[in-house]
Short mmCIF file of C-alpha atoms in Angstrom, two decimals:
data_model
loop_
_atom_site.label_atom_id
_atom_site.label_comp_id
_atom_site.label_asym_id
_atom_site.label_seq_id
_atom_site.Cartn_x
_atom_site.Cartn_y
_atom_site.Cartn_z
CA MET A 1 -2.59 11.80 -37.42
CA ALA A 2 -1.69 9.67 -35.37
CA ARG A 3 -0.48 9.88 -32.26
CA VAL A 4 3.62 9.89 -32.00
CA TYR A 5 5.75 8.29 -29.45
CA ASN A 6 5.78 11.44 -26.62
CA PHE A 7 8.97 11.37 -24.61
CA SER A 8 8.60 14.41 -22.80
CA ALA A 9 9.91 14.99 -19.16
CA GLY A 10 6.24 16.68 -18.75
CA PRO A 11 3.62 17.22 -19.03
CA ALA A 12 4.01 13.81 -20.47
CA VAL A 13 2.46 10.92 -22.11
CA LEU A 14 -0.93 9.69 -20.88
CA PRO A 15 -2.81 6.61 -21.01
CA GLU A 16 -4.55 6.63 -24.52
CA GLU A 17 -7.28 4.98 -22.50
CA VAL A 18 -7.64 7.38 -20.25
CA LEU A 19 -8.05 10.40 -22.65
CA ARG A 20 -10.44 8.02 -24.95
CA GLU A 21 -13.00 7.91 -21.75
CA ALA A 22 -12.22 11.38 -20.98
CA ALA A 23 -13.49 12.37 -24.25
CA ASP A 24 -16.72 10.22 -24.65
CA GLU A 25 -17.85 11.90 -21.05
CA MET A 26 -16.13 15.74 -21.99
CA LEU A 27 -19.68 16.77 -22.77
CA ASP A 28 -21.50 14.64 -20.38
CA TYR A 29 -20.22 13.17 -17.70
CA ARG A 30 -22.29 10.12 -16.04
CA GLY A 31 -25.81 11.50 -17.37
CA THR A 32 -25.10 14.99 -15.53
CA GLY A 33 -25.54 16.90 -18.76
CA MET A 34 -22.37 18.60 -17.93
CA SER A 35 -18.41 18.25 -18.31
CA VAL A 36 -16.14 18.02 -15.21
CA MET A 37 -14.87 21.41 -16.24
CA GLU A 38 -18.33 22.57 -15.66
CA MET A 39 -19.55 21.15 -12.78
CA SER A 40 -19.12 22.53 -8.97
CA HIS A 41 -16.47 21.66 -6.97
CA ARG A 42 -19.05 21.47 -4.30
CA SER A 43 -21.30 19.15 -6.11
CA LYS A 44 -22.61 15.55 -5.03
CA ALA A 45 -20.79 14.31 -8.31
CA PHE A 46 -17.33 15.96 -8.08
CA GLU A 47 -17.35 14.67 -4.58
CA ALA A 48 -17.92 11.37 -5.55
CA ILE A 49 -14.79 11.97 -7.73
CA ILE A 50 -11.99 13.22 -5.68
CA ASN A 51 -13.23 10.80 -2.76
CA GLU A 52 -12.98 7.64 -5.29
CA ALA A 53 -9.53 9.00 -6.44
CA GLU A 54 -8.43 9.43 -3.05
CA ALA A 55 -9.22 6.01 -2.05
CA ASP A 56 -7.80 4.10 -5.00
CA LEU A 57 -4.98 6.17 -4.27
CA ARG A 58 -4.43 4.60 -0.72
CA GLU A 59 -4.79 1.34 -2.44
CA LEU A 60 -2.22 1.83 -5.02
CA MET A 61 0.53 3.11 -2.56
CA ARG A 62 -1.18 1.11 0.84
CA ILE A 63 -0.81 4.70 2.73
CA PRO A 64 -2.03 4.24 6.33
CA ASN A 65 -5.01 5.86 8.09
CA ASN A 66 -2.39 7.92 9.57
CA TYR A 67 -1.38 9.77 6.48
CA LYS A 68 -3.53 12.39 4.70
CA VAL A 69 -4.27 13.07 0.94
CA LEU A 70 -4.03 16.74 -0.07
CA PHE A 71 -4.75 16.95 -4.11
CA LEU A 72 -3.48 20.94 -4.11
CA GLN A 73 -2.21 23.09 -6.50
CA GLY A 74 0.94 25.42 -7.45
CA GLY A 75 3.05 22.38 -8.65
CA ALA A 76 6.27 20.36 -7.27
CA SER A 77 7.57 23.68 -7.26
CA GLN A 78 5.17 25.64 -4.60
CA GLN A 79 5.96 22.86 -1.98
CA PHE A 80 9.80 23.99 -1.93
CA ALA A 81 8.36 26.75 -0.44
CA MET A 82 5.29 25.34 1.73
CA ILE A 83 7.67 22.62 3.52
CA PRO A 84 9.48 24.76 5.51
CA MET A 85 6.83 26.88 6.36
CA ASN A 86 4.66 24.21 7.78
CA LEU A 87 7.38 21.87 9.13
CA MET A 88 10.78 24.12 9.74
CA LYS A 89 9.50 24.53 13.90
CA ASN A 90 13.22 24.80 15.23
CA ARG A 91 14.01 26.90 11.96
CA VAL A 92 16.29 24.27 10.73
CA ALA A 93 16.22 21.51 7.81
CA ASP A 94 18.98 19.14 6.08
CA TYR A 95 18.64 18.92 1.99
CA ILE A 96 20.46 16.29 0.36
CA VAL A 97 21.21 18.39 -3.09
CA THR A 98 21.15 15.43 -6.59
CA GLY A 99 19.90 17.96 -9.19
CA GLN A 100 18.45 20.81 -10.23
CA TRP A 101 15.30 20.33 -8.24
CA ALA A 102 16.52 19.72 -4.90
CA LYS A 103 18.73 22.90 -5.38
CA LYS A 104 16.20 24.83 -5.67
CA ALA A 105 13.85 23.35 -2.98
CA TYR A 106 17.59 24.03 -1.06
CA GLN A 107 17.61 27.40 -2.20
CA GLU A 108 13.78 28.22 -0.77
CA ALA A 109 14.28 26.38 2.17
CA CYS A 110 17.20 29.26 3.16
CA ILE A 111 14.48 31.66 2.96
CA TYR A 112 13.07 30.16 6.06
CA GLY A 113 15.73 28.56 8.24
CA LYS A 114 19.36 27.36 8.13
CA ALA A 115 18.79 24.78 5.53
CA ASN A 116 22.16 22.31 5.60
CA LYS A 117 23.11 20.93 1.78
CA ILE A 118 24.18 17.81 3.69
CA ALA A 119 25.52 15.51 0.72
CA SER A 120 25.24 16.46 -2.88
CA SER A 121 26.26 14.94 -6.42
CA GLU A 122 26.75 18.28 -8.01
CA ASP A 123 30.47 17.86 -8.26
CA LYS A 124 30.14 15.33 -11.37
CA THR A 125 26.88 17.28 -12.93
CA PHE A 126 24.53 15.09 -10.60
CA SER A 127 25.80 11.79 -12.10
CA TYR A 128 25.17 9.83 -9.31
CA ILE A 129 23.36 9.70 -6.19
CA PRO A 130 26.25 10.22 -2.98
CA ASP A 131 26.24 7.71 -0.19
CA CYS A 132 23.72 8.42 2.34
CA SER A 133 24.03 5.30 4.78
CA ASN A 134 25.63 7.27 7.55
CA LEU A 135 25.03 11.40 6.55
CA SER A 136 25.78 13.84 9.43
CA ILE A 137 22.47 15.06 10.60
CA SER A 138 21.59 18.07 11.97
CA ASP A 139 20.33 16.69 15.80
CA ASP A 140 17.75 20.70 15.82
CA ALA A 141 17.12 19.20 11.89
CA ASP A 142 12.82 19.20 11.56
CA TYR A 143 13.15 16.97 8.94
CA VAL A 144 15.58 15.59 5.96
CA TYR A 145 14.91 16.28 2.20
CA ILE A 146 15.58 14.19 -1.56
CA CYS A 147 14.58 14.46 -4.61
CA GLU A 148 13.21 10.81 -5.01
CA ASN A 149 14.22 10.56 -8.69
CA ASN A 150 16.16 13.32 -11.08
CA THR A 151 13.97 14.15 -13.93
CA ILE A 152 16.81 15.84 -15.64
CA TYR A 153 20.05 13.64 -15.14
CA GLY A 154 18.05 10.40 -14.36
CA THR A 155 19.22 9.61 -11.35
CA LYS A 156 17.12 7.70 -9.05
CA PHE A 157 17.26 6.92 -4.83
CA LYS A 158 17.50 2.85 -4.66
CA THR A 159 18.23 3.03 -1.20
CA LEU A 160 16.40 5.84 0.98
CA PRO A 161 18.73 8.05 3.39
CA ASN A 162 19.62 7.33 6.89
CA THR A 163 18.02 10.01 8.33
CA LYS A 164 18.34 8.96 12.05
CA GLY A 165 15.09 9.21 13.14
CA LYS A 166 13.86 12.78 11.62
CA PRO A 167 11.31 12.79 9.09
CA LEU A 168 12.08 12.10 5.39
CA VAL A 169 10.35 14.67 3.22
CA ALA A 170 10.81 13.39 -0.57
CA ASP A 171 9.83 14.67 -4.12
CA VAL A 172 8.84 12.09 -6.14
CA SER A 173 7.34 13.80 -9.27
CA SER A 174 8.78 11.98 -11.82
CA CYS A 175 8.42 8.74 -10.19
CA PHE A 176 5.04 8.71 -8.51
CA LEU A 177 3.51 5.24 -8.79
CA SER A 178 5.88 3.54 -11.02
CA GLU A 179 6.61 0.97 -8.02
CA PRO A 180 5.69 -0.27 -4.73
CA VAL A 181 6.00 2.51 -2.07
CA ASP A 182 6.49 1.65 1.93
CA VAL A 183 4.75 5.41 2.48
CA THR A 184 5.52 4.47 6.57
CA LYS A 185 9.28 5.50 5.78
CA TYR A 186 8.44 9.09 4.58
CA GLY A 187 7.08 11.88 7.03
CA LEU A 188 5.73 13.66 3.77
CA ILE A 189 5.80 12.46 -0.31
CA TYR A 190 4.67 14.69 -2.80
CA GLY A 191 4.67 15.02 -6.36
CA GLY A 192 3.39 17.41 -9.28
CA VAL A 193 1.36 14.89 -11.22
CA GLN A 194 1.94 15.83 -14.88
CA LYS A 195 4.73 13.10 -15.43
CA ASN A 196 3.52 9.90 -14.34
CA ILE A 197 -0.30 10.76 -13.47
CA GLY A 198 -2.35 13.39 -15.13
CA PRO A 199 -2.21 16.80 -16.48
CA ALA A 200 -0.20 19.77 -15.12
CA GLY A 201 -1.87 21.88 -12.39
CA VAL A 202 -2.16 19.27 -9.17
CA VAL A 203 0.37 18.33 -6.94
CA ILE A 204 -0.27 15.68 -4.79
CA VAL A 205 1.08 15.82 -0.93
CA ILE A 206 0.64 12.76 1.54
CA ILE A 207 1.99 13.64 5.06
CA ARG A 208 2.04 12.24 8.37
CA GLU A 209 -1.19 13.18 10.27
CA ASP A 210 1.57 14.29 13.38
CA LEU A 211 3.46 16.82 10.78
CA ILE A 212 -0.18 18.51 10.04
CA THR A 213 -0.72 21.18 13.08
CA GLU A 214 -1.72 24.64 13.39
CA ASP A 215 2.29 25.93 14.50
CA VAL A 216 3.01 26.85 11.22
CA LEU A 217 6.06 29.71 10.50
CA PRO A 218 4.26 33.26 11.13
CA ALA A 219 3.15 34.79 8.05
CA THR A 220 2.45 31.77 6.39
CA PRO A 221 -0.50 32.23 4.24
CA THR A 222 -3.75 30.71 4.96
CA MET A 223 -3.72 28.71 1.49
CA LEU A 224 -0.25 27.23 2.74
CA ARG A 225 -1.26 26.00 5.18
CA TYR A 226 -1.57 22.28 5.41
CA LYS A 227 -3.93 21.61 8.32
CA VAL A 228 -6.27 24.31 6.68
CA HIS A 229 -6.34 21.74 3.43
CA ALA A 230 -6.77 18.64 5.46
CA ASP A 231 -9.72 20.17 7.86
CA ASN A 232 -11.56 20.63 4.32
CA HIS A 233 -10.45 17.48 2.08
CA SER A 234 -9.14 19.45 -0.02
CA LEU A 235 -11.89 21.63 -0.91
CA TYR A 236 -10.87 24.51 0.80
CA ASN A 237 -11.16 27.07 -2.22
CA THR A 238 -11.79 25.57 -5.72
CA PRO A 239 -9.06 22.68 -6.89
CA PRO A 240 -8.02 21.63 -10.16
CA ALA A 241 -11.12 19.68 -10.87
CA TYR A 242 -10.46 18.61 -14.27
CA GLY A 243 -7.21 17.34 -13.36
CA ILE A 244 -7.53 15.75 -10.18
CA TYR A 245 -10.18 13.53 -12.52
CA ILE A 246 -7.85 12.71 -14.80
CA CYS A 247 -5.72 11.41 -12.23
CA GLY A 248 -8.43 9.29 -10.63
CA LYS A 249 -8.82 7.54 -14.21
CA VAL A 250 -5.04 6.70 -13.86
CA PHE A 251 -4.91 5.43 -10.26
CA LYS A 252 -8.25 3.07 -12.07
CA TRP A 253 -6.14 2.41 -14.91
CA LEU A 254 -3.25 1.27 -12.72
CA LYS A 255 -4.95 -0.67 -10.32
CA LYS A 256 -6.63 -2.66 -14.14
CA ARG A 257 -2.47 -3.47 -14.35
CA GLY A 258 -2.31 -5.36 -11.80
CA GLY A 259 -0.91 -2.17 -9.26
CA LEU A 260 2.21 -1.06 -8.61
CA GLU A 261 4.31 -4.26 -8.32
CA ALA A 262 3.07 -4.70 -12.37
CA MET A 263 4.06 -1.64 -12.74
CA LYS A 264 7.32 -1.91 -11.97
CA GLU A 265 8.29 -5.13 -13.60
CA TYR A 266 6.58 -3.68 -16.68
CA ASN A 267 9.05 -0.44 -15.93
CA VAL A 268 12.08 -2.81 -15.41
CA LYS A 269 11.64 -4.51 -18.59
CA LYS A 270 10.81 -1.43 -21.08
CA ALA A 271 14.01 0.41 -19.46
CA LYS A 272 16.49 -2.66 -19.85
CA ILE A 273 15.93 -2.53 -23.45
CA LEU A 274 17.13 1.00 -23.71
CA TYR A 275 19.75 0.69 -21.05
CA ASP A 276 20.98 -2.85 -22.29
CA PHE A 277 21.53 -0.85 -26.21
CA LEU A 278 23.28 1.68 -24.49
CA ASP A 279 25.65 -0.41 -22.86
CA GLN A 280 26.78 -2.18 -25.99
CA SER A 281 26.73 0.73 -28.18
CA SER A 282 29.42 2.48 -30.10
CA MET A 283 28.12 5.62 -30.76
CA PHE A 284 25.16 5.95 -27.78
CA MET A 285 26.40 6.09 -24.08
CA GLY A 286 24.34 6.32 -21.03
CA THR A 287 25.26 9.80 -18.74
CA VAL A 288 24.54 7.78 -15.16
CA ARG A 289 26.10 5.86 -13.05
CA LYS A 290 24.66 1.99 -13.31
CA GLU A 291 23.68 1.39 -10.31
CA ASP A 292 21.79 4.76 -9.95
CA ARG A 293 20.08 4.96 -13.24
CA SER A 294 16.42 5.50 -13.06
CA LEU A 295 13.47 3.73 -14.54
CA MET A 296 11.86 7.01 -15.94
CA ASN A 297 14.29 9.54 -17.32
CA VAL A 298 17.22 8.10 -19.21
CA PRO A 299 19.38 10.92 -20.71
CA PHE A 300 22.34 9.47 -23.37
CA VAL A 301 24.73 11.23 -25.49
CA THR A 302 26.91 10.74 -28.66
CA GLY A 303 29.75 12.80 -27.33
CA SER A 304 29.16 14.92 -30.51
CA ALA A 305 27.03 18.28 -30.24
CA GLU A 306 26.45 17.96 -33.92
CA LEU A 307 25.63 14.15 -34.39
CA ASP A 308 23.54 14.67 -31.34
CA ALA A 309 21.51 17.61 -32.86
CA ARG A 310 21.00 15.23 -36.30
CA PHE A 311 19.65 12.97 -33.93
CA ILE A 312 17.03 14.46 -32.45
CA LYS A 313 15.95 16.41 -35.95
CA GLU A 314 15.80 12.99 -37.47
CA ALA A 315 13.62 11.38 -34.19
CA LYS A 316 11.68 14.14 -34.07
CA GLU A 317 10.94 13.39 -38.10
CA ALA A 318 10.36 9.45 -37.27
CA GLY A 319 7.84 10.22 -34.86
CA PHE A 320 9.78 10.37 -31.50
CA GLU A 321 9.16 13.42 -29.62
CA ASN A 322 10.69 15.43 -27.15
CA LEU A 323 13.93 13.56 -26.85
CA LYS A 324 15.99 16.68 -26.61
CA GLY A 325 17.92 16.78 -23.26
CA HIS A 326 17.92 19.19 -20.64
CA ARG A 327 20.34 22.14 -21.67
CA THR A 328 22.69 21.53 -18.12
CA VAL A 329 23.47 17.81 -19.42
CA GLY A 330 23.11 18.40 -23.57
CA GLY A 331 22.49 15.49 -25.82
CA MET A 332 19.21 13.51 -25.73
CA ARG A 333 16.69 12.33 -22.73
CA ALA A 334 13.96 9.68 -23.46
CA SER A 335 10.96 10.08 -20.51
CA ILE A 336 9.87 5.98 -20.62
CA TYR A 337 6.95 7.06 -17.90
CA ASN A 338 4.34 4.55 -17.01
CA ALA A 339 2.04 5.65 -20.24
CA MET A 340 5.19 5.04 -22.56
CA PRO A 341 4.28 1.47 -23.86
CA ILE A 342 6.86 -0.81 -24.62
CA GLU A 343 6.19 -0.98 -28.15
CA GLY A 344 7.58 3.19 -28.07
CA VAL A 345 10.78 2.09 -26.50
CA SER A 346 11.82 -0.66 -29.08
CA ARG A 347 11.30 1.35 -31.94
CA LEU A 348 13.25 4.11 -30.28
CA VAL A 349 16.29 1.29 -30.08
CA GLU A 350 15.56 -0.05 -33.53
CA PHE A 351 15.72 4.04 -34.53
CA MET A 352 18.74 4.23 -32.70
CA LYS A 353 20.51 1.52 -34.15
CA LYS A 354 19.94 2.36 -37.79
CA PHE A 355 21.25 6.00 -37.17
CA GLU A 356 24.39 4.35 -35.47
CA GLU A 357 25.26 2.10 -38.54
CA GLU A 358 24.19 5.48 -40.86
CA ASN A 359 26.57 7.54 -39.06
CA ALA A 360 29.19 5.42 -38.11
CA LYS A 361 32.18 6.99 -40.17
CA GLU A 362 31.13 10.25 -38.22
CA ASN A 363 31.66 9.32 -34.97
#
């Protein structure tokens, strides 16, 4: 069977070249006579895999030397607790809530201290990014938290909040490596890799060294201490070895394509095809304020639940998978991550045009 165009929000499409390479190495990784799935995480072969992956990620993101790169487990959701456990020294943190994942992170932080919701876009179903240029940052806040790209709602911070000197903590799960980033503007950046980088099971944390201390909240488990993982180079316990191996291959794929500057150019061009169609369509419409649109996740609706359902059904039959929107937004959502080819978006738009023509009388 031919590969479909997979618009899933995550786990999501991976570069075909990477999948083929991994398939070729499945039974024998570079003469070791075994799969990466089978090898010891203490072996020289795996040590080379994780070290090379970190080096390539540092090169791609231009990560300064005073930041540690950690390959961890537990997904992005475990970071909702790990961040306050490690960083909430004063038991105070400020949260900007622009979607479901930021809301969950805020709710989790409330367990450990005083989490202040200093801005939110919940009043309009998270369809915009609030003005964060002059927020009331708490004097004793340990950090300011954002979810930079909102997978469900299709919004993206184009300008980072003015944190007034407080460390910025950002969940970048769904925009990871989609464009260049100035790491020095953050205290901590993290993301689950299953949207743009690799298979589910790995979360990457990039954290400034001065934020890694022994001074964590009482009863913080050993496995949830950044210092433990930093001191052991992400090898304190058995890491998600195969997932890290695939991430490493994706990093090399990105370097081969010209790095993050080239990736952003490609992603802008790709997203423009879909957004331009939505802006002129008489049936389909985007749900996000134009200036806050994500390059990665594009939610849209017809205005009719019946038509939406018909579109999703017919699109699936035509080879366009996972276009159903999140239940809180309804309609459709096309996640067009780095590995989604431009051809996939062009074909989707062709299909949407055809659907619009065929169903125009009912709209």
